Coordinates of C-alpha atoms in Angstrom, one line a residue:
X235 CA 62.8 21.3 1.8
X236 CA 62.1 17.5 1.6
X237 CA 61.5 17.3 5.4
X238 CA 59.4 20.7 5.2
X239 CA 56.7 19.1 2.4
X240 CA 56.6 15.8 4.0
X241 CA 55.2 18.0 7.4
X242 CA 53.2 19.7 5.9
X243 CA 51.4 16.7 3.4
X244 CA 50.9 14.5 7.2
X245 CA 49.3 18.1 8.6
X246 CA 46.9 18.2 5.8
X247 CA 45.9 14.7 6.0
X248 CA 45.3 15.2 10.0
X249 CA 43.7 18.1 8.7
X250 CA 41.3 16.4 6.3
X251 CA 41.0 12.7 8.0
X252 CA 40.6 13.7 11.7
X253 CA 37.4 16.7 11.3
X254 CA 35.9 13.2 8.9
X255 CA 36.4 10.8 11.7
X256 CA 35.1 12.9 14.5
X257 CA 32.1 13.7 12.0
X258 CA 31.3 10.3 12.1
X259 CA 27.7 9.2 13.4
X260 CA 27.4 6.2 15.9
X261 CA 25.5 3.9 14.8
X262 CA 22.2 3.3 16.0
X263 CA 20.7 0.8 18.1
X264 CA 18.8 -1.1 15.9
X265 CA 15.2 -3.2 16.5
X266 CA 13.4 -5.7 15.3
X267 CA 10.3 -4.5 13.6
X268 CA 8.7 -7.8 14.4
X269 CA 8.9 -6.8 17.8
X270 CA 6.5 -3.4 17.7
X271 CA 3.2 -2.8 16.2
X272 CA 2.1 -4.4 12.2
X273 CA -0.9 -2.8 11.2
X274 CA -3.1 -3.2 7.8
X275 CA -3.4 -6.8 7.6
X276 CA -5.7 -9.3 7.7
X277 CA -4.4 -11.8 9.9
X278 CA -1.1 -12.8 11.9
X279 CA 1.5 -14.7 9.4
X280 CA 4.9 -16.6 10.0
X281 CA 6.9 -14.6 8.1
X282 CA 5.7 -11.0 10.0
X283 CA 6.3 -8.7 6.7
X284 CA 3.5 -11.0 4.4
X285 CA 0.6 -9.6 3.7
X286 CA -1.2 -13.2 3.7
X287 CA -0.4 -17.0 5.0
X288 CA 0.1 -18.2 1.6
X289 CA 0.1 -21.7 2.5
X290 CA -3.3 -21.5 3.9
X291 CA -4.6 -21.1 -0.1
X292 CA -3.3 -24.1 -2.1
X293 CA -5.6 -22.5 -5.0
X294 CA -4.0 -19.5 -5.4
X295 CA -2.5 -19.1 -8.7
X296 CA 1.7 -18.7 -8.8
X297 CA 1.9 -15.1 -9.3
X298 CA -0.4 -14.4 -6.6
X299 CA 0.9 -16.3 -4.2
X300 CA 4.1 -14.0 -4.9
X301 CA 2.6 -11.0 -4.5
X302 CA 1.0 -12.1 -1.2
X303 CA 4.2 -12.7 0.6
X304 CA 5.1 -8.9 -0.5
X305 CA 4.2 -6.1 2.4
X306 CA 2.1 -3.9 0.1
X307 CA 0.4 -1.7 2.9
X308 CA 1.7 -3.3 5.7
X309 CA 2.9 -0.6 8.3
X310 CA 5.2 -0.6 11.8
X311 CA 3.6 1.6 14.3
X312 CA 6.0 2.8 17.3
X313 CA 6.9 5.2 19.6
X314 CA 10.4 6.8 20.1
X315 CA 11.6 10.1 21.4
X316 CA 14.9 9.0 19.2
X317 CA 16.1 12.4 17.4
X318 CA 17.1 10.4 14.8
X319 CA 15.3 7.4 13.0
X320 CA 16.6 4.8 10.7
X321 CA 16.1 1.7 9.0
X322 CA 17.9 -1.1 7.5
X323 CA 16.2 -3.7 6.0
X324 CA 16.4 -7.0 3.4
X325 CA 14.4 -7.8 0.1
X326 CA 14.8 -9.6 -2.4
X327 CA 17.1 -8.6 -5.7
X328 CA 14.2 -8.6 -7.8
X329 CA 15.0 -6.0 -10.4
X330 CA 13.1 -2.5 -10.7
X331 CA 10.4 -1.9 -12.9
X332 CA 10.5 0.4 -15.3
X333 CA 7.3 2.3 -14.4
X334 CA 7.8 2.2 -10.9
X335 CA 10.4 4.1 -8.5
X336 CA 13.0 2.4 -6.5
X337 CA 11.4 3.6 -3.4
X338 CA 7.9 2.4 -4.1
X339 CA 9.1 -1.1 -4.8
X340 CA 11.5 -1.9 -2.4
X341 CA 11.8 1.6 0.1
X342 CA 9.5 3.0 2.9
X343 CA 8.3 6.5 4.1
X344 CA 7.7 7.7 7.2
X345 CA 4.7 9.4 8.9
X346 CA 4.9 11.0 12.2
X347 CA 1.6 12.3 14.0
X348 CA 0.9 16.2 14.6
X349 CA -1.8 17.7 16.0
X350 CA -3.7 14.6 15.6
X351 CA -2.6 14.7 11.7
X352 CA -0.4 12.0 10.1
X353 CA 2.1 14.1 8.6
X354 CA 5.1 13.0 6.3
X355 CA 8.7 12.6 7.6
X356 CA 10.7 11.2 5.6
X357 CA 11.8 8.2 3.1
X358 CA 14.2 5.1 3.7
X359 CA 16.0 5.0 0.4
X360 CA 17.1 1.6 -0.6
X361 CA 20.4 0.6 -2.5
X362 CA 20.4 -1.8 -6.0
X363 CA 21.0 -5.1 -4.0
X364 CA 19.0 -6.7 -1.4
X365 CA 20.6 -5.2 1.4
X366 CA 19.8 -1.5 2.6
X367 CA 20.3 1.0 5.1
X368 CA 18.7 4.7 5.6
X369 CA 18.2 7.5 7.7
X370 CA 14.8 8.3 7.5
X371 CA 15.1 11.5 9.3
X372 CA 17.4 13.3 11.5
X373 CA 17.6 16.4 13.9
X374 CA 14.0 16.6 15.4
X375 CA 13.4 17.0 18.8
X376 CA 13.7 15.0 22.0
X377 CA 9.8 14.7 22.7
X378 CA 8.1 11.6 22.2
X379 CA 6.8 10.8 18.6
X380 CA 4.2 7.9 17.4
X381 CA 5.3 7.0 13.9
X382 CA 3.4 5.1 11.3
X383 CA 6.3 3.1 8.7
X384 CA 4.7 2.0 5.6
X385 CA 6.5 -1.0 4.2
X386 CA 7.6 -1.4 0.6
X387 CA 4.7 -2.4 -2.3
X388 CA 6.6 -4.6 -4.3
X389 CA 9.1 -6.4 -3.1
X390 CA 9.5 -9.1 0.1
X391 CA 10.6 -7.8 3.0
X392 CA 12.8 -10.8 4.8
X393 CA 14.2 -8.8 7.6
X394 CA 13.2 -5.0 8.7
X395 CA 15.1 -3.2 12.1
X396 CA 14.5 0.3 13.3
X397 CA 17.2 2.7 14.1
X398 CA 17.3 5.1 17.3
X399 CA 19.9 7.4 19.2
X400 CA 22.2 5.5 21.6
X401 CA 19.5 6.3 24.9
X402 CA 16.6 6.8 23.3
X403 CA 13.4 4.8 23.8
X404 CA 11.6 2.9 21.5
X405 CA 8.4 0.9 21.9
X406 CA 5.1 -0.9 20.2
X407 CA 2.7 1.6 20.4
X408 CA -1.1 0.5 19.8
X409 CA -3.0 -0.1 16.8
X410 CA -4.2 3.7 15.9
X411 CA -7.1 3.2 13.3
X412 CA -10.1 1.4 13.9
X413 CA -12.4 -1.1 12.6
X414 CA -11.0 -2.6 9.0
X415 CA -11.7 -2.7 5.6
X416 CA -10.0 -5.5 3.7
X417 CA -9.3 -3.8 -0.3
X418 CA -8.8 -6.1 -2.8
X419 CA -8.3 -5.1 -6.4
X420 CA -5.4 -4.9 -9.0
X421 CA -2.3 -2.9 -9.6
X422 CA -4.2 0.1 -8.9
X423 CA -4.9 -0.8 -5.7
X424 CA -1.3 -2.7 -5.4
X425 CA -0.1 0.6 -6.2
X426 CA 1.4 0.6 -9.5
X427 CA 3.3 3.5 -10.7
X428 CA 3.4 5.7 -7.7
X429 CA 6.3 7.6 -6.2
X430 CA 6.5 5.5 -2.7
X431 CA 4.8 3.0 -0.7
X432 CA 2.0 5.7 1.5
X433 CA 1.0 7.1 -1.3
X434 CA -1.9 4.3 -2.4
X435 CA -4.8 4.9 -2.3
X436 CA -5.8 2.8 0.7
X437 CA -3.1 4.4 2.4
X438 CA -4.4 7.7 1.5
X439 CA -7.9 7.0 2.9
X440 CA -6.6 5.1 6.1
X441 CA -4.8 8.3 7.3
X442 CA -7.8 10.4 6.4
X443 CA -10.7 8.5 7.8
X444 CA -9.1 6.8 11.2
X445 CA -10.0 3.2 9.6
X446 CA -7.4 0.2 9.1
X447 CA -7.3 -0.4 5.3
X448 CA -6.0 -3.9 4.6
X449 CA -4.0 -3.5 1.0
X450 CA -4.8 -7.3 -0.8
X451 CA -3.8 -5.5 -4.3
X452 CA -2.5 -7.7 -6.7
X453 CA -0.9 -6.8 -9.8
X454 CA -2.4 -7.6 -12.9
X455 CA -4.0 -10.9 -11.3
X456 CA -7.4 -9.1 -9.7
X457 CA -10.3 -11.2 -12.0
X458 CA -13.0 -12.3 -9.5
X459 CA -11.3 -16.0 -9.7
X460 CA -12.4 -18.0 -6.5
X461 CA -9.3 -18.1 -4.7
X462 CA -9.8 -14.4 -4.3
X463 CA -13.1 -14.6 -3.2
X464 CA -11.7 -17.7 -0.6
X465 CA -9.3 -15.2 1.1
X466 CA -12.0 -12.7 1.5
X467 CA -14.0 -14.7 3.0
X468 CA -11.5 -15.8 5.6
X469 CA -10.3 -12.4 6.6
X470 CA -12.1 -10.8 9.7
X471 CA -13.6 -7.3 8.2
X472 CA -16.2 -4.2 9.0
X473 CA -16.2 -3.8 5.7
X474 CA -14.8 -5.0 1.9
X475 CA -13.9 -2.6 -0.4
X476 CA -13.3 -4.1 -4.3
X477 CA -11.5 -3.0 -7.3
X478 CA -12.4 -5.8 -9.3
X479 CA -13.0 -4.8 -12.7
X480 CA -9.9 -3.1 -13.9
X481 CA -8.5 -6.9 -14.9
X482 CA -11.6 -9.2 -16.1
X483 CA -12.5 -8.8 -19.6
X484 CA -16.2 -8.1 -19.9
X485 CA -16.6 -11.9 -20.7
X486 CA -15.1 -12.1 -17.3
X487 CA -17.3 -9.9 -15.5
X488 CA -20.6 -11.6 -16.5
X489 CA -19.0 -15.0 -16.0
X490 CA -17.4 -14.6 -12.4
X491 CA -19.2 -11.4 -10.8
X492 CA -22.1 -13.2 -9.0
X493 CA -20.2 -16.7 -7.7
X494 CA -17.5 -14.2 -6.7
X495 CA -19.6 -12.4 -3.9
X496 CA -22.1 -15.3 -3.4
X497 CA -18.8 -17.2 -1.8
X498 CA -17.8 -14.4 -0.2
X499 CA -21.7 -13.6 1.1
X500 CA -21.6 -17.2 2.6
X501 CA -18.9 -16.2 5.3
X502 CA -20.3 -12.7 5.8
X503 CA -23.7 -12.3 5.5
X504 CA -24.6 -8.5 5.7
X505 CA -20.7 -7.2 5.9
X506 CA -21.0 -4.4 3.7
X507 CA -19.3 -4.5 -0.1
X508 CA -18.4 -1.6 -1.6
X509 CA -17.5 -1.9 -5.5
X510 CA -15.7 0.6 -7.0
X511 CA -15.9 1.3 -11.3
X512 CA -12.8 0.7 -13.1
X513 CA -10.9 4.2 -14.4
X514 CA -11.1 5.3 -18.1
X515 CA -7.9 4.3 -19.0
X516 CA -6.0 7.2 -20.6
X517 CA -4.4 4.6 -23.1
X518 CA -8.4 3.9 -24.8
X519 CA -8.2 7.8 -26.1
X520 CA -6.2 7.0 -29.9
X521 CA -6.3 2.9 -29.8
X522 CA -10.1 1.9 -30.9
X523 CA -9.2 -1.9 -29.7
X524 CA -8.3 -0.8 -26.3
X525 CA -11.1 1.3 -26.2
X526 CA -13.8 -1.1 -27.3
X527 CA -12.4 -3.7 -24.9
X528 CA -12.8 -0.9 -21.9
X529 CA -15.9 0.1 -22.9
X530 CA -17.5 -3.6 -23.0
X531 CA -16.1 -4.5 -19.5
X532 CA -17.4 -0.8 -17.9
X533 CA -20.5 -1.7 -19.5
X534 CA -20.7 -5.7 -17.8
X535 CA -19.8 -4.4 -14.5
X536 CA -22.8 -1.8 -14.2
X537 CA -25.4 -4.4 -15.6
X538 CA -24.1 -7.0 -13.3
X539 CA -24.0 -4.6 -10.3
X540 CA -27.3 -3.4 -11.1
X541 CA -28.6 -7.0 -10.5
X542 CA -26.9 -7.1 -7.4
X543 CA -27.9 -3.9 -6.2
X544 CA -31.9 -5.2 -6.4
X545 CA -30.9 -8.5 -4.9
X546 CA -28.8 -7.5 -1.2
X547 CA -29.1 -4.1 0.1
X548 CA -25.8 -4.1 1.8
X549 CA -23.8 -3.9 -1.4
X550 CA -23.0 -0.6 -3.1
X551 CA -21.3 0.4 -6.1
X552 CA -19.3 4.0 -6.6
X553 CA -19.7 4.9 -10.4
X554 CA -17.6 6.5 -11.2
X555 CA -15.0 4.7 -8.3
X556 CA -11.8 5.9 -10.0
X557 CA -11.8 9.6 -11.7
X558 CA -8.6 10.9 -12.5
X559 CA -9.9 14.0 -13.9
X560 CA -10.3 15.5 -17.2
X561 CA -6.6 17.1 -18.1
X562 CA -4.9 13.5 -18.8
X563 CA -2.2 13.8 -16.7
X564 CA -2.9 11.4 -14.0
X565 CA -1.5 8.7 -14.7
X566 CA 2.4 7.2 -15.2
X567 CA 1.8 5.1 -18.3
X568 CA -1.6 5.4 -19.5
X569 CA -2.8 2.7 -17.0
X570 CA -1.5 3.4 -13.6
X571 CA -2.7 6.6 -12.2
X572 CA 0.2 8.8 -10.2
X573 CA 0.0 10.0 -7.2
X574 CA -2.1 12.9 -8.6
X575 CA -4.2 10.1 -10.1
X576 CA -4.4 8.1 -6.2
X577 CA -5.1 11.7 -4.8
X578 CA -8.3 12.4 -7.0
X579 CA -9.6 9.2 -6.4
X580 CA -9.1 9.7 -2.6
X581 CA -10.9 13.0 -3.1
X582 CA -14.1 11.7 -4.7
X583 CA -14.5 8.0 -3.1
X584 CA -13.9 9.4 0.9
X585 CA -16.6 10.8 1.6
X586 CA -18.7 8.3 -0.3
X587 CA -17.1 5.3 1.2
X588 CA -17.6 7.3 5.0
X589 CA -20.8 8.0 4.7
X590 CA -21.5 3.9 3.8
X591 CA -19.4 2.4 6.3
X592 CA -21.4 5.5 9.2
X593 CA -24.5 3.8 7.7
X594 CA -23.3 0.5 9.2
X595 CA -22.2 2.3 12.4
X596 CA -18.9 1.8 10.9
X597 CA -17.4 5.4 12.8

């Protein structure tokens, strides 16, 4: 009896460990990301994942200077006809906010062209530490794919290697939107509060439109100081797009506004600049302080863009620049607007912001 259990308890485990084992998946052959395609920023770095060369602005303030070595927008562009692709990839252990996914801050997604359509594919979901590892997506075909990887928004990414099928090819492919349009602004822009990383809203407009969106969000920070204007001014761009008065107080905004494009005007004479209204924050609708504070700044930044419009006929400003509709339920916290929030404002400011840039033969 003692001899018959003991068979049958080493059949079961050969039963249960060996179907596992064969199950396994090889692993895949892994390369460096610095190696393909970076897209959506606004110069080369040493460190390939920043967004900016940080040492390169001694003036920018601390917390800037943090956010500028994050990949906020930054994308890999590659082709593969993998079956399989997959990531893994190093931050730092920076700690999740609370209004903000995992896989916004420190995950990617995955867009694979269709049809001549950018078309989601999948997510890289990262782990609690600093080290991950994901399957992206799995089972497709064997035909030749260009994929667009869109980096993490808040977070540094130290290392980054794509995965592919023991075989399979992979390889830079080129540069697939044209011209660019360097975005600064604040955590909207940074992309505060959204469910992942392609989902802001220069991100959005980038897919839609063909053009190269550079993402120079930066949290909280975005008050028309100089160092700002400085960094425009060095980047090569068709075309600036600002969000720069969801920060400044409306002290701020009369103060700053005009040295702020006069030192950006100084590098690029006639490059068009496209100004975009702050949102009506849903958190103004029951605090009166809040409120009063939002209304004085909405109300500085169309007198001082009203002198500006008479003064240079290459600057424009989109009033309103951020609707998020009327139902309230577009943004995360009050503040940051959602994905829905990203998606309405993509919906009113494209065809305003093509119809500029087409003006400038910008096409």
């Amino acid at each position: 009896m003692k001899n018959f259990l003991f068979s049958l308890g080493a059949l079961l485990c050969v039963l249960c460990i060996g179907p596992a084992s064969a199950a396994e998946k090889p692993e895949p052959n892994y390369v460096d990301a610095a190696t393909l395609t970076l897209v959506n920023k606004p110069h080369a770095t040493k460190q390939p994942f920043h967004r900016v060369e940080v040492a390169d602005y001694p003036d920018l303030s601390k917390t800037v200077r943090l956010y500028y070595t994050y990949s906020t927008g930054v994308a890999v562009v590659f082709r593969t006809d993998s079956r399989t692709i997959s990531a893994r990839w190093t931050t730092t252990d920076r700690k999740p906010s609370t209004h903000m996914t995992g896989l916004s801050q420190k995950g990617m997604d995955l867009y694979i062209k269709r049809d001549g359509e950018w078309v989601f594919a999948g997510i890289a979901r990262p782990g609690l530490g600093a080290d991950h590892k994901a399957t992206l997506v799995e089972h497709m075909d064997g035909t030749e794919k260009e994929c667009l990887l869109y980096l993490p928004l808040f977070d540094e990414v130290k290392t980054l290697e794509i995965g592919v099928d023991a075989g399979a090819r992979i390889e830079a492919a080129p540069n697939p939107f044209r011209h660019r349009i360097v975005v600064i602004g604040s955590s909207i822009t940074h992309g505060t509060g959204l469910s992942r990383p392609g989902m802001a809203y220069p991100a959005q407009l980038e897919r839609a439109t063909g053009f190269e969106f550079v993402n120079l969000g930066a949290s909280g920070q975005c008050k028309m100081e100089q160092f700002f204007a400085h960094v425009a001014a060095a980047c090569e761009a068709d075309a600036f797009l600002f969000d720069s008065f969801s920060n400044p107080s409306a002290q701020q905004i009369e103060e700053r506004l005009e040295p702020f494009v006069a030192t950006i005007r100084a590098a690029h004479p006639t490059t068009p600049l496209i100004f975009l209204q702050t949102e009506v924050r849903e958190s103004r609708n029951f605090n009166d302080k809040i409120r009063k504070f939002e209304d004085d700044k909405r109300a500085a930044s169309e007198a001082g863009m009203q002198r500006l419009l008479k003064q240079d006929k290459n600057i424009y400003f989109l009033n309103p620049g951020m609707p998020l509709g009327d139902d309230h339920d577009a943004t995360v916290d009050g503040v940051h607007p959602s994905d829905l929030g990203h998606g309405r404002i993509l919906e009113v400011i494209r065809p305003q912001i093509v119809k500029i840039l087409k003006k400038h033969d910008i096409r």
